[in-house]
Amino acid sequence: MLRHCFVPSDFCFGMIMPLLKDKHGDATKIDMYRGITYRVLSRVVLFEDYLNSDDLQFGLKNSSCCHALFVFNESVRYFTRRGSRVHCTSLDASKAFDKVLHYGLFYKMLSRGMSSKFVSLMIYWYSNLHCAVMWKSILVDSFIIQCGVRQGSVLLPYLLSLYIVDVIKDLRKPDYGIYVGNIFTGCILYADDIILLSCSYYGMKKMVNICTGYGIQWDIKFNTMKSQCITFGGSHSSDFTVLLTGSTVQ
């Protein structure tokens, strides 16, 4: 397959198994379901050696949600113990898994120095993807997949990591976020969730603008309804709101 950059047609087909996000939710609403897809090829073409992710991106290899929470808690505690405030904004990427631009993903693969043969294989594979939904043991008609990475695939965390990790580099450059000593901890990523930390309101607004700009460039839309702001520490309470894609996050 690598020699000829070709993937058999059976490897290009996936069955989507809809799973209810909340068993107490309204089962008649489409948004209440998460589509989990299984593909054989995903278990074959792992390319972990190329994915030396940022230390602030958790959920890969040996990092977990517990590690992300530890970095968050210790970073906030470091500043609040010294009498400083820490402004925090959590951003939720709306349906990030389903909106990944395939050719943007291929571009990032090449930028990481991946083999052109391997990228050509991925291009062929993703250009011929089609899926069908399995509902109550009935397989409906298949449809073409034009964007997104499938949930349930072992490649999912690696592909999403590759697609979104550069936002951390953009957030490091202007020094708007917090530093513990000389270590930047102003941005914490876990899957498609982003937490921003800054000691100044101005810096927080600038960091949100950076994320918004990155989202516009790579077609990542942030959900203002699921995004939140909070301030830790300080002797006096203060109102803290930021604008995200024209809407107010509180």
GROMACS .gro file of C-alpha atoms in nm:
model
  250
    1MET     CA    1   0.000   0.000   0.000
    2LEU     CA    2   0.282   0.242   0.082
    3ARG     CA    3   0.468   0.158  -0.239
    4HIS     CA    4   0.170   0.233  -0.462
    5CYS     CA    5  -0.011   0.483  -0.233
    6PHE     CA    6  -0.322   0.270  -0.264
    7VAL     CA    7  -0.584   0.153  -0.015
    8PRO     CA    8  -0.826  -0.136  -0.086
    9SER     CA    9  -1.188  -0.026  -0.117
   10ASP     CA   10  -1.294  -0.235   0.185
   11PHE     CA   11  -1.055  -0.030   0.401
   12CYS     CA   12  -1.225   0.290   0.284
   13PHE     CA   13  -1.563   0.193   0.424
   14GLY     CA   14  -1.671   0.260   0.781
   15MET     CA   15  -1.981   0.179   0.981
   16ILE     CA   16  -2.104   0.457   1.210
   17MET     CA   17  -2.255   0.339   1.537
   18PRO     CA   18  -2.462   0.626   1.691
   19LEU     CA   19  -2.420   0.647   2.068
   20LEU     CA   20  -2.644   0.857   2.292
   21LYS     CA   21  -2.438   1.125   2.469
   22ASP     CA   22  -2.675   1.149   2.765
   23LYS     CA   23  -2.901   0.858   2.855
   24HIS     CA   24  -3.136   1.106   3.023
   25GLY     CA   25  -3.144   1.336   2.718
   26ASP     CA   26  -3.400   1.364   2.438
   27ALA     CA   27  -3.333   1.060   2.218
   28THR     CA   28  -3.533   1.215   1.931
   29LYS     CA   29  -3.273   1.492   1.874
   30ILE     CA   30  -2.985   1.426   1.633
   31ASP     CA   31  -2.744   1.640   1.837
   32MET     CA   32  -2.781   1.399   2.129
   33TYR     CA   33  -2.592   1.128   1.938
   34ARG     CA   34  -2.219   1.080   1.885
   35GLY     CA   35  -2.115   0.884   1.576
   36ILE     CA   36  -1.845   0.627   1.653
   37THR     CA   37  -1.676   0.478   1.345
   38TYR     CA   38  -1.459   0.167   1.326
   39ARG     CA   39  -1.198   0.112   1.055
   40VAL     CA   40  -0.942  -0.164   1.019
   41LEU     CA   41  -0.680   0.054   0.852
   42SER     CA   42  -0.672   0.296   1.146
   43ARG     CA   43  -0.510   0.025   1.355
   44VAL     CA   44  -0.241  -0.032   1.093
   45VAL     CA   45  -0.112   0.315   1.003
   46LEU     CA   46  -0.026   0.470   1.338
   47PHE     CA   47   0.255   0.721   1.298
   48GLU     CA   48   0.338   0.818   1.656
   49ASP     CA   49   0.703   0.891   1.581
   50TYR     CA   50   0.602   1.198   1.381
   51LEU     CA   51   0.372   1.333   1.651
   52ASN     CA   52   0.603   1.488   1.906
   53SER     CA   53   0.323   1.697   2.048
   54ASP     CA   54   0.351   1.999   2.276
   55ASP     CA   55   0.387   1.932   2.649
   56LEU     CA   56   0.065   2.128   2.707
   57GLN     CA   57  -0.142   1.900   2.486
   58PHE     CA   58  -0.278   1.617   2.695
   59GLY     CA   59  -0.460   1.296   2.614
   60LEU     CA   60  -0.183   1.135   2.405
   61LYS     CA   61   0.048   0.850   2.493
   62ASN     CA   62   0.126   0.874   2.866
   63SER     CA   63  -0.064   1.196   2.942
   64SER     CA   64  -0.421   1.199   3.071
   65CYS     CA   65  -0.692   1.426   3.204
   66CYS     CA   66  -0.536   1.394   3.551
   67HIS     CA   67  -0.209   1.542   3.422
   68ALA     CA   68  -0.396   1.832   3.262
   69LEU     CA   69  -0.584   1.901   3.588
   70PHE     CA   70  -0.258   1.891   3.784
   71VAL     CA   71  -0.097   2.155   3.557
   72PHE     CA   72  -0.410   2.371   3.581
   73ASN     CA   73  -0.442   2.349   3.960
   74GLU     CA   74  -0.074   2.408   4.033
   75SER     CA   75  -0.051   2.699   3.788
   76VAL     CA   76  -0.350   2.878   3.940
   77ARG     CA   77  -0.231   2.807   4.295
   78TYR     CA   78   0.117   2.944   4.214
   79PHE     CA   79  -0.025   3.289   4.137
   80THR     CA   80  -0.315   3.309   4.383
   81ARG     CA   81  -0.082   3.229   4.675
   82ARG     CA   82   0.117   3.537   4.574
   83GLY     CA   83  -0.191   3.757   4.574
   84SER     CA   84  -0.233   3.767   4.198
   85ARG     CA   85  -0.547   3.704   4.000
   86VAL     CA   86  -0.567   3.446   3.725
   87HIS     CA   87  -0.823   3.495   3.452
   88CYS     CA   88  -0.937   3.169   3.294
   89THR     CA   89  -1.138   3.106   2.977
   90SER     CA   90  -1.242   2.760   2.863
   91LEU     CA   91  -1.318   2.731   2.492
   92ASP     CA   92  -1.525   2.453   2.341
   93ALA     CA   93  -1.462   2.374   1.975
   94SER     CA   94  -1.797   2.295   1.814
   95LYS     CA   95  -1.793   1.950   1.649
   96ALA     CA   96  -1.417   1.977   1.600
   97PHE     CA   97  -1.382   1.607   1.511
   98ASP     CA   98  -1.629   1.637   1.224
   99LYS     CA   99  -1.494   1.961   1.073
  100VAL     CA  100  -1.124   1.888   1.030
  101LEU     CA  101  -1.020   2.001   0.680
  102HIS     CA  102  -0.856   1.702   0.513
  103TYR     CA  103  -0.614   1.902   0.298
  104GLY     CA  104  -0.527   2.120   0.594
  105LEU     CA  105  -0.441   1.799   0.779
  106PHE     CA  106  -0.224   1.678   0.489
  107TYR     CA  107  -0.044   2.013   0.481
  108LYS     CA  108   0.036   1.982   0.851
  109MET     CA  109   0.164   1.626   0.797
  110LEU     CA  110   0.406   1.744   0.530
  111SER     CA  111   0.513   2.036   0.750
  112ARG     CA  112   0.603   1.785   1.021
  113GLY     CA  113   0.834   1.606   0.780
  114MET     CA  114   0.623   1.299   0.722
  115SER     CA  115   0.706   1.081   0.424
  116SER     CA  116   0.543   1.200   0.101
  117LYS     CA  117   0.456   0.835   0.030
  118PHE     CA  118   0.269   0.809   0.356
  119VAL     CA  119   0.088   1.140   0.302
  120SER     CA  120  -0.007   1.027  -0.051
  121LEU     CA  121  -0.149   0.709   0.100
  122MET     CA  122  -0.354   0.917   0.347
  123ILE     CA  123  -0.475   1.144   0.065
  124TYR     CA  124  -0.594   0.844  -0.136
  125TRP     CA  125  -0.758   0.693   0.170
  126TYR     CA  126  -0.937   1.009   0.279
  127SER     CA  127  -1.041   1.092  -0.078
  128ASN     CA  128  -1.226   0.761  -0.101
  129LEU     CA  129  -1.384   0.741   0.241
  130HIS     CA  130  -1.750   0.654   0.267
  131CYS     CA  131  -1.965   0.551   0.560
  132ALA     CA  132  -2.302   0.405   0.643
  133VAL     CA  133  -2.498   0.430   0.966
  134MET     CA  134  -2.589   0.111   1.150
  135TRP     CA  135  -2.920   0.166   1.331
  136LYS     CA  136  -3.093  -0.119   1.513
  137SER     CA  137  -2.909  -0.382   1.305
  138ILE     CA  138  -3.005  -0.207   0.977
  139LEU     CA  139  -2.728  -0.062   0.757
  140VAL     CA  140  -2.851   0.240   0.562
  141ASP     CA  141  -2.716   0.371   0.230
  142SER     CA  142  -2.354   0.487   0.238
  143PHE     CA  143  -2.239   0.847   0.185
  144ILE     CA  144  -1.907   1.016   0.103
  145ILE     CA  145  -1.695   1.166   0.382
  146GLN     CA  146  -1.559   1.506   0.278
  147CYS     CA  147  -1.418   1.636   0.607
  148GLY     CA  148  -1.356   1.536   0.965
  149VAL     CA  149  -1.181   1.256   1.149
  150ARG     CA  150  -1.394   0.968   1.274
  151GLN     CA  151  -1.458   0.919   1.643
  152GLY     CA  152  -1.378   0.569   1.762
  153SER     CA  153  -1.070   0.543   1.541
  154VAL     CA  154  -0.735   0.482   1.714
  155LEU     CA  155  -0.593   0.753   1.486
  156LEU     CA  156  -0.838   1.017   1.615
  157PRO     CA  157  -0.633   1.166   1.903
  158TYR     CA  158  -0.320   1.178   1.687
  159LEU     CA  159  -0.489   1.341   1.389
  160LEU     CA  160  -0.675   1.595   1.602
  161SER     CA  161  -0.356   1.668   1.793
  162LEU     CA  162  -0.171   1.733   1.469
  163TYR     CA  163  -0.448   1.961   1.347
  164ILE     CA  164  -0.484   2.182   1.655
  165VAL     CA  165  -0.144   2.178   1.829
  166ASP     CA  166  -0.008   2.483   1.641
  167VAL     CA  167  -0.246   2.709   1.832
  168ILE     CA  168  -0.020   2.657   2.138
  169LYS     CA  169   0.276   2.793   1.939
  170ASP     CA  170   0.071   3.100   1.844
  171LEU     CA  171  -0.025   3.156   2.210
  172ARG     CA  172   0.334   3.126   2.336
  173LYS     CA  173   0.481   3.399   2.115
  174PRO     CA  174   0.325   3.721   2.256
  175ASP     CA  175   0.371   3.631   2.629
  176TYR     CA  176   0.008   3.705   2.713
  177GLY     CA  177  -0.039   3.386   2.914
  178ILE     CA  178   0.101   3.290   3.254
  179TYR     CA  179   0.447   3.149   3.327
  180VAL     CA  180   0.551   2.943   3.627
  181GLY     CA  181   0.914   3.041   3.645
  182ASN     CA  182   1.022   3.023   3.282
  183ILE     CA  183   0.767   2.753   3.191
  184PHE     CA  184   0.465   2.863   2.990
  185THR     CA  185   0.138   2.721   3.126
  186GLY     CA  186  -0.105   2.972   2.978
  187CYS     CA  187  -0.273   2.721   2.750
  188ILE     CA  188  -0.389   2.367   2.827
  189LEU     CA  189  -0.534   2.143   2.556
  190TYR     CA  190  -0.723   1.818   2.599
  191ALA     CA  191  -0.881   1.678   2.280
  192ASP     CA  192  -1.085   1.970   2.140
  193ASP     CA  193  -1.108   2.162   2.470
  194ILE     CA  194  -0.882   2.463   2.532
  195ILE     CA  195  -0.819   2.638   2.865
  196LEU     CA  196  -0.651   2.980   2.858
  197LEU     CA  197  -0.484   3.135   3.165
  198SER     CA  198  -0.364   3.494   3.200
  199CYS     CA  199  -0.300   3.732   3.488
  200SER     CA  200  -0.436   4.031   3.295
  201TYR     CA  201  -0.772   4.097   3.137
  202TYR     CA  202  -0.596   4.251   2.836
  203GLY     CA  203  -0.382   3.941   2.791
  204MET     CA  204  -0.687   3.714   2.810
  205LYS     CA  205  -0.868   3.912   2.540
  206LYS     CA  206  -0.563   3.887   2.316
  207MET     CA  207  -0.535   3.510   2.371
  208VAL     CA  208  -0.901   3.459   2.285
  209ASN     CA  209  -0.846   3.665   1.968
  210ILE     CA  210  -0.550   3.441   1.874
  211CYS     CA  211  -0.768   3.131   1.913
  212THR     CA  212  -1.044   3.294   1.711
  213GLY     CA  213  -0.799   3.377   1.431
  214TYR     CA  214  -0.664   3.022   1.432
  215GLY     CA  215  -1.020   2.894   1.414
  216ILE     CA  216  -1.099   3.112   1.114
  217GLN     CA  217  -0.786   2.990   0.935
  218TRP     CA  218  -0.851   2.620   0.998
  219ASP     CA  219  -1.232   2.618   1.013
  220ILE     CA  220  -1.257   2.557   1.386
  221LYS     CA  221  -1.567   2.718   1.534
  222PHE     CA  222  -1.594   2.781   1.906
  223ASN     CA  223  -1.927   2.739   2.081
  224THR     CA  224  -2.001   3.045   2.297
  225MET     CA  225  -2.281   2.859   2.477
  226LYS     CA  226  -2.034   2.602   2.612
  227SER     CA  227  -1.741   2.840   2.669
  228GLN     CA  228  -1.695   2.994   3.015
  229CYS     CA  229  -1.492   3.260   3.196
  230ILE     CA  230  -1.385   3.270   3.560
  231THR     CA  231  -1.134   3.462   3.773
  232PHE     CA  232  -0.936   3.302   4.056
  233GLY     CA  233  -0.782   3.494   4.344
  234GLY     CA  234  -0.768   3.864   4.421
  235SER     CA  235  -0.918   4.053   4.715
  236HIS     CA  236  -1.202   4.211   4.517
  237SER     CA  237  -1.446   4.054   4.273
  238SER     CA  238  -1.455   4.186   3.918
  239ASP     CA  239  -1.669   4.139   3.613
  240PHE     CA  240  -1.493   3.932   3.352
  241THR     CA  241  -1.629   3.886   3.003
  242VAL     CA  242  -1.464   3.833   2.666
  243LEU     CA  243  -1.591   3.843   2.310
  244LEU     CA  244  -1.574   3.525   2.106
  245THR     CA  245  -1.672   3.550   1.736
  246GLY     CA  246  -1.887   3.852   1.817
  247SER     CA  247  -2.069   3.698   2.113
  248THR     CA  248  -2.006   3.753   2.483
  249VAL     CA  249  -1.861   3.472   2.692
  250GLN     CA  250  -1.935   3.507   3.066
   0.00000   0.00000   0.00000
